């Protein structure tokens, strides 16, 4: 786990991204999310991948940690890809057998969704890897502050979102611990076929659920012990203060988004 960079795991470094205001990074993430959900051409996906790679390099976190962090999510991505490849819709049929219908359009759509989710996961890893959880919660709370006039509990919502993100590496670490305990008792999933190995994962869910609920209960008592309440009116030790780097980063994000959309229009026409 120490050699992986997962969503919700902060890595200490002295990069420009670490110094940016969390609101700048959140808005940049939102802009890129909207762009990735709307582009269709492979040229625009290539430009988006180049942008994500540049952001990863700017974070000063080794690329190997990002790639290792994708390993737990890779099976889900592969299942998504296979679903669209084997059950995709389209007129250009390459092969068919019963309910299985492989089409050129299904393959292309599966690859698009695969790359789209992959880039979004890498961007989310950069966001949480360069921002401390409490600062991220503070930035999200400031962005959603106008909703408080509509009686939306933005303080509680921001804390809940950040805690949920922060729990991702903790839950995966607990899964690894349970699997190591099973192997110490003689359980060897490597000797099974993929289908049996998938069903062998079901017994892991019960202790995982118990430990997760226990951690959540302990976290609730810790928050109550610190008199957090509903979070309204609480002061912060270091108020957020965006500077010149934030303005430059925001302009670069808007320019990059416009360039990717322009490439999509150019190659999609």
CSV table of C-alpha atoms in Angstrom, one decimal:
chain,number,residue,atom,x,y,z
A,1,UNK,CA,0.0,0.0,0.0
A,2,UNK,CA,2.9,2.4,0.7
A,3,UNK,CA,4.1,2.1,-2.9
A,4,UNK,CA,0.7,2.9,-4.3
A,5,UNK,CA,-1.1,6.2,-4.7
A,6,UNK,CA,-4.9,5.6,-4.3
A,7,UNK,CA,-7.8,8.0,-4.3
A,8,UNK,CA,-7.9,9.6,-0.8
A,9,UNK,CA,-4.2,9.1,0.0
A,10,UNK,CA,-2.1,12.3,0.5
A,11,UNK,CA,1.6,12.3,-0.5
A,12,UNK,CA,3.9,15.0,1.0
A,13,UNK,CA,5.8,16.9,-1.7
A,14,UNK,CA,6.8,20.4,-2.6
A,15,UNK,CA,5.2,20.9,-5.9
A,16,UNK,CA,3.1,23.7,-7.5
A,17,UNK,CA,0.0,21.5,-7.2
A,18,UNK,CA,0.5,21.0,-3.5
A,19,UNK,CA,0.6,24.8,-3.1
A,20,UNK,CA,-2.5,25.5,-5.1
A,21,UNK,CA,-5.8,26.4,-3.4
A,22,UNK,CA,-8.1,23.4,-3.1
A,23,UNK,CA,-10.9,25.3,-4.8
A,24,UNK,CA,-8.7,25.8,-7.8
A,25,UNK,CA,-8.0,22.0,-8.0
A,26,UNK,CA,-11.7,21.2,-7.4
A,27,UNK,CA,-12.9,23.5,-10.2
A,28,UNK,CA,-10.2,22.2,-12.5
A,29,UNK,CA,-11.3,18.6,-11.8
A,30,UNK,CA,-14.9,19.6,-12.5
A,31,UNK,CA,-13.9,21.2,-15.8
A,32,UNK,CA,-12.0,18.1,-16.9
A,33,UNK,CA,-14.8,15.8,-15.8
A,34,UNK,CA,-17.3,17.8,-18.0
A,35,UNK,CA,-14.8,17.7,-20.9
A,36,UNK,CA,-14.2,13.9,-20.6
A,37,UNK,CA,-17.9,13.2,-20.5
A,38,UNK,CA,-18.5,15.1,-23.7
A,39,UNK,CA,-15.6,14.3,-26.1
A,40,UNK,CA,-15.9,11.4,-28.6
A,41,UNK,CA,-12.9,11.5,-30.9
A,42,UNK,CA,-9.6,9.6,-30.2
A,43,UNK,CA,-7.6,12.8,-31.0
A,44,UNK,CA,-9.3,14.6,-28.1
A,45,UNK,CA,-8.7,11.6,-25.8
A,46,UNK,CA,-5.1,11.6,-26.7
A,47,UNK,CA,-4.8,15.3,-25.9
A,48,UNK,CA,-6.7,14.7,-22.6
A,49,UNK,CA,-4.3,11.8,-21.7
A,50,UNK,CA,-1.3,14.1,-22.5
A,51,UNK,CA,-2.8,16.7,-20.1
A,52,UNK,CA,-3.4,14.2,-17.4
A,53,UNK,CA,0.2,12.9,-17.7
A,54,UNK,CA,1.5,16.5,-17.5
A,55,UNK,CA,-0.5,17.1,-14.3
A,56,UNK,CA,0.8,13.8,-12.8
A,57,UNK,CA,4.4,14.9,-13.6
A,58,UNK,CA,3.8,18.3,-12.0
A,59,UNK,CA,2.7,16.7,-8.8
A,60,UNK,CA,6.3,15.4,-8.3
A,61,UNK,CA,4.8,12.0,-7.3
A,62,UNK,CA,6.5,9.0,-9.1
A,63,UNK,CA,4.4,7.7,-12.0
A,64,UNK,CA,4.9,4.1,-10.7
A,65,UNK,CA,2.8,5.0,-7.6
A,66,UNK,CA,-0.1,6.1,-9.8
A,67,UNK,CA,0.1,3.0,-11.9
A,68,UNK,CA,0.3,0.7,-8.9
A,69,UNK,CA,-2.7,2.5,-7.5
A,70,UNK,CA,-4.7,1.4,-10.6
A,71,UNK,CA,-4.3,-2.3,-9.9
A,72,UNK,CA,-7.2,-2.7,-7.4
A,73,UNK,CA,-9.5,-0.9,-9.9
A,74,UNK,CA,-8.3,-2.6,-13.0
A,75,UNK,CA,-10.7,-5.6,-12.7
A,76,UNK,CA,-13.7,-3.3,-12.6
A,77,UNK,CA,-12.4,-1.5,-15.7
A,78,UNK,CA,-11.9,-4.7,-17.6
A,79,UNK,CA,-15.4,-6.0,-16.7
A,80,UNK,CA,-16.8,-2.7,-18.0
A,81,UNK,CA,-14.8,-3.0,-21.2
A,82,UNK,CA,-15.9,-6.6,-21.7
A,83,UNK,CA,-19.6,-5.7,-21.1
A,84,UNK,CA,-19.5,-3.2,-24.0
A,85,UNK,CA,-17.5,-5.4,-26.2
A,86,UNK,CA,-19.6,-8.6,-25.8
A,87,UNK,CA,-23.0,-6.9,-25.5
A,88,UNK,CA,-22.5,-3.7,-27.4
A,89,UNK,CA,-25.0,-2.3,-29.8
A,90,UNK,CA,-24.2,-1.3,-33.4
A,91,UNK,CA,-24.8,-2.2,-37.0
A,92,UNK,CA,-21.2,-3.3,-37.9
A,93,UNK,CA,-21.3,-6.8,-36.5
A,94,UNK,CA,-18.0,-8.6,-36.3
A,95,UNK,CA,-19.1,-11.8,-34.6
A,96,UNK,CA,-22.2,-13.1,-32.8
A,97,UNK,CA,-23.1,-16.2,-30.8
A,98,UNK,CA,-26.4,-16.3,-28.9
A,99,UNK,CA,-26.7,-13.2,-26.7
A,100,UNK,CA,-23.1,-12.3,-27.4
A,101,UNK,CA,-22.9,-9.7,-30.2
A,102,UNK,CA,-19.5,-8.1,-30.9
A,103,UNK,CA,-19.8,-5.0,-32.9
A,104,UNK,CA,-17.3,-2.3,-34.0
A,105,UNK,CA,-19.3,0.4,-32.3
A,106,UNK,CA,-19.5,-1.7,-29.1
A,107,UNK,CA,-15.7,-2.1,-29.1
A,108,UNK,CA,-15.1,1.6,-29.7
A,109,UNK,CA,-17.6,2.6,-27.0
A,110,UNK,CA,-16.1,0.2,-24.5
A,111,UNK,CA,-12.6,1.6,-25.1
A,112,UNK,CA,-13.9,5.2,-24.8
A,113,UNK,CA,-15.5,4.4,-21.4
A,114,UNK,CA,-12.4,2.5,-20.3
A,115,UNK,CA,-10.1,5.5,-21.1
A,116,UNK,CA,-12.5,8.0,-19.7
A,117,UNK,CA,-12.8,6.3,-16.3
A,118,UNK,CA,-9.1,5.7,-16.2
A,119,UNK,CA,-8.3,9.4,-16.8
A,120,UNK,CA,-10.9,10.5,-14.2
A,121,UNK,CA,-9.4,8.1,-11.6
A,122,UNK,CA,-5.9,9.4,-12.3
A,123,UNK,CA,-7.1,13.0,-12.0
A,124,UNK,CA,-8.9,12.2,-8.7
A,125,UNK,CA,-5.7,10.5,-7.5
A,126,UNK,CA,-3.7,13.7,-8.3
A,127,UNK,CA,-6.4,15.8,-6.5
A,128,UNK,CA,-6.4,13.8,-3.3
A,129,UNK,CA,-2.7,13.0,-3.5
A,130,UNK,CA,-1.7,16.7,-3.5
A,131,UNK,CA,-4.3,18.0,-1.0
A,132,UNK,CA,-4.7,17.2,2.7
A,133,UNK,CA,-8.2,15.8,3.6
A,134,UNK,CA,-9.0,18.7,6.0
A,135,UNK,CA,-7.9,21.3,3.5
A,136,UNK,CA,-9.9,19.5,0.7
A,137,UNK,CA,-13.0,19.6,3.0
A,138,UNK,CA,-12.4,23.3,3.7
A,139,UNK,CA,-12.2,24.1,-0.1
A,140,UNK,CA,-15.3,22.0,-0.9
A,141,UNK,CA,-17.2,23.8,1.9
A,142,UNK,CA,-16.2,27.2,0.6
A,143,UNK,CA,-17.3,26.3,-2.9
A,144,UNK,CA,-20.7,25.1,-1.7
A,145,UNK,CA,-21.2,28.0,0.7
A,146,UNK,CA,-23.9,29.7,-1.4
A,147,UNK,CA,-26.1,26.6,-1.0
A,148,UNK,CA,-26.3,27.2,2.8
A,149,UNK,CA,-28.8,30.0,2.0
A,150,UNK,CA,-31.1,27.2,0.8
A,151,UNK,CA,-30.5,25.5,4.2
A,152,UNK,CA,-28.3,22.8,2.7
A,153,UNK,CA,-25.9,21.5,5.3
A,154,UNK,CA,-22.7,22.2,3.3
A,155,UNK,CA,-20.4,21.7,6.2
A,156,UNK,CA,-21.7,18.2,7.0
A,157,UNK,CA,-21.9,17.3,3.3
A,158,UNK,CA,-18.2,18.4,2.7
A,159,UNK,CA,-17.0,16.5,5.7
A,160,UNK,CA,-18.9,13.4,4.6
A,161,UNK,CA,-17.6,13.5,1.1
A,162,UNK,CA,-13.9,13.9,2.2
A,163,UNK,CA,-14.3,11.1,4.8
A,164,UNK,CA,-15.7,8.8,2.2
A,165,UNK,CA,-12.8,9.5,-0.1
A,166,UNK,CA,-10.3,9.1,2.7
A,167,UNK,CA,-11.8,5.7,3.6
A,168,UNK,CA,-11.0,4.2,0.1
A,169,UNK,CA,-7.3,3.4,0.8
A,170,UNK,CA,-8.3,2.3,4.4
A,171,UNK,CA,-10.9,-0.2,3.1
A,172,UNK,CA,-8.5,-1.6,0.5
A,173,UNK,CA,-5.8,-2.0,3.1
A,174,UNK,CA,-8.3,-3.9,5.3
A,175,UNK,CA,-9.1,-6.1,2.3
A,176,UNK,CA,-5.4,-6.9,1.9
A,177,UNK,CA,-5.1,-7.7,5.6
A,178,UNK,CA,-8.0,-10.1,5.5
A,179,UNK,CA,-6.7,-11.8,2.4
A,180,UNK,CA,-3.3,-12.2,4.1
A,181,UNK,CA,-5.0,-13.7,7.1
A,182,UNK,CA,-6.8,-16.2,4.9
A,183,UNK,CA,-3.6,-17.2,3.2
A,184,UNK,CA,-1.9,-17.7,6.6
A,185,UNK,CA,-4.6,-20.3,7.3
A,186,UNK,CA,-3.9,-22.2,4.1
A,187,UNK,CA,-6.3,-20.6,1.7
A,188,UNK,CA,-4.6,-20.2,-1.8
A,189,UNK,CA,-6.8,-18.5,-4.4
A,190,UNK,CA,-4.1,-18.6,-7.1
A,191,UNK,CA,-4.9,-22.3,-7.7
A,192,UNK,CA,-8.5,-21.5,-8.6
A,193,UNK,CA,-10.0,-20.6,-11.9
A,194,UNK,CA,-11.1,-16.9,-12.3
A,195,UNK,CA,-14.8,-17.7,-11.7
A,196,UNK,CA,-14.2,-19.6,-8.4
A,197,UNK,CA,-11.7,-16.9,-7.4
A,198,UNK,CA,-14.4,-14.3,-7.8
A,199,UNK,CA,-16.9,-16.2,-5.6
A,200,UNK,CA,-14.1,-16.9,-3.1
A,201,UNK,CA,-14.0,-13.2,-2.5
A,202,UNK,CA,-17.5,-13.2,-1.1
A,203,UNK,CA,-16.5,-14.4,2.4
A,204,UNK,CA,-14.2,-11.4,2.6
A,205,UNK,CA,-17.1,-9.0,2.5
A,206,UNK,CA,-18.5,-10.0,6.0
A,207,UNK,CA,-15.3,-9.2,8.1
A,208,UNK,CA,-14.8,-6.2,5.8
A,209,UNK,CA,-18.3,-4.8,6.5
A,210,UNK,CA,-17.8,-5.4,10.3
A,211,UNK,CA,-14.4,-3.6,10.4
A,212,UNK,CA,-15.7,-0.7,8.2
A,213,UNK,CA,-18.8,-0.2,10.5
A,214,UNK,CA,-16.5,-0.3,13.5
A,215,UNK,CA,-14.2,2.3,12.1
A,216,UNK,CA,-17.1,4.5,11.2
A,217,UNK,CA,-18.5,4.2,14.7
A,218,UNK,CA,-15.1,5.1,16.2
A,219,UNK,CA,-14.9,8.1,13.9
A,220,UNK,CA,-18.3,9.2,14.9
A,221,UNK,CA,-17.4,9.1,18.6
A,222,UNK,CA,-14.2,11.0,17.8
A,223,UNK,CA,-16.0,13.8,16.0
A,224,UNK,CA,-18.6,14.0,18.8
A,225,UNK,CA,-15.8,14.1,21.4
A,226,UNK,CA,-14.3,17.1,19.6
A,227,UNK,CA,-17.7,18.9,19.8
A,228,UNK,CA,-17.8,19.3,16.0
A,229,UNK,CA,-21.6,19.6,16.0
A,230,UNK,CA,-23.1,20.6,12.6
A,231,UNK,CA,-19.9,22.4,11.6
A,232,UNK,CA,-21.4,25.8,11.3
A,233,UNK,CA,-19.5,28.8,12.5
A,234,UNK,CA,-16.2,26.9,13.0
A,235,UNK,CA,-13.0,28.8,12.4
A,236,UNK,CA,-9.9,27.5,10.7
A,237,UNK,CA,-6.3,27.9,11.6
A,238,UNK,CA,-5.1,28.7,8.1
A,239,UNK,CA,-7.8,30.5,6.0
A,240,UNK,CA,-7.7,29.8,2.2
A,241,UNK,CA,-6.0,32.6,0.2
A,242,UNK,CA,-5.7,32.0,-3.5
A,243,UNK,CA,-2.7,33.7,-5.2
A,244,UNK,CA,-1.1,34.2,-8.6
A,245,UNK,CA,-0.4,30.6,-9.1
A,246,UNK,CA,-4.1,29.8,-8.7
A,247,UNK,CA,-5.1,32.3,-11.3
A,248,UNK,CA,-2.5,30.9,-13.7
A,249,UNK,CA,-3.6,27.3,-13.0
A,250,UNK,CA,-7.3,28.2,-13.5
A,251,UNK,CA,-6.5,30.0,-16.8
A,252,UNK,CA,-4.4,27.0,-18.0
A,253,UNK,CA,-7.3,24.6,-17.1
A,254,UNK,CA,-9.8,26.6,-19.1
A,255,UNK,CA,-7.4,26.9,-22.0
A,256,UNK,CA,-6.6,23.2,-22.0
A,257,UNK,CA,-10.3,22.3,-21.8
A,258,UNK,CA,-11.1,24.6,-24.8
A,259,UNK,CA,-8.2,23.1,-26.8
A,260,UNK,CA,-9.4,19.5,-26.1
A,261,UNK,CA,-12.9,20.4,-27.2
A,262,UNK,CA,-11.6,22.1,-30.3
A,263,UNK,CA,-9.6,19.0,-31.2
A,264,UNK,CA,-12.7,16.9,-30.6
A,265,UNK,CA,-14.7,19.1,-33.0
A,266,UNK,CA,-11.8,18.9,-35.6
A,267,UNK,CA,-11.3,15.2,-35.5
A,268,UNK,CA,-15.0,14.3,-34.9
A,269,UNK,CA,-16.3,16.1,-38.0
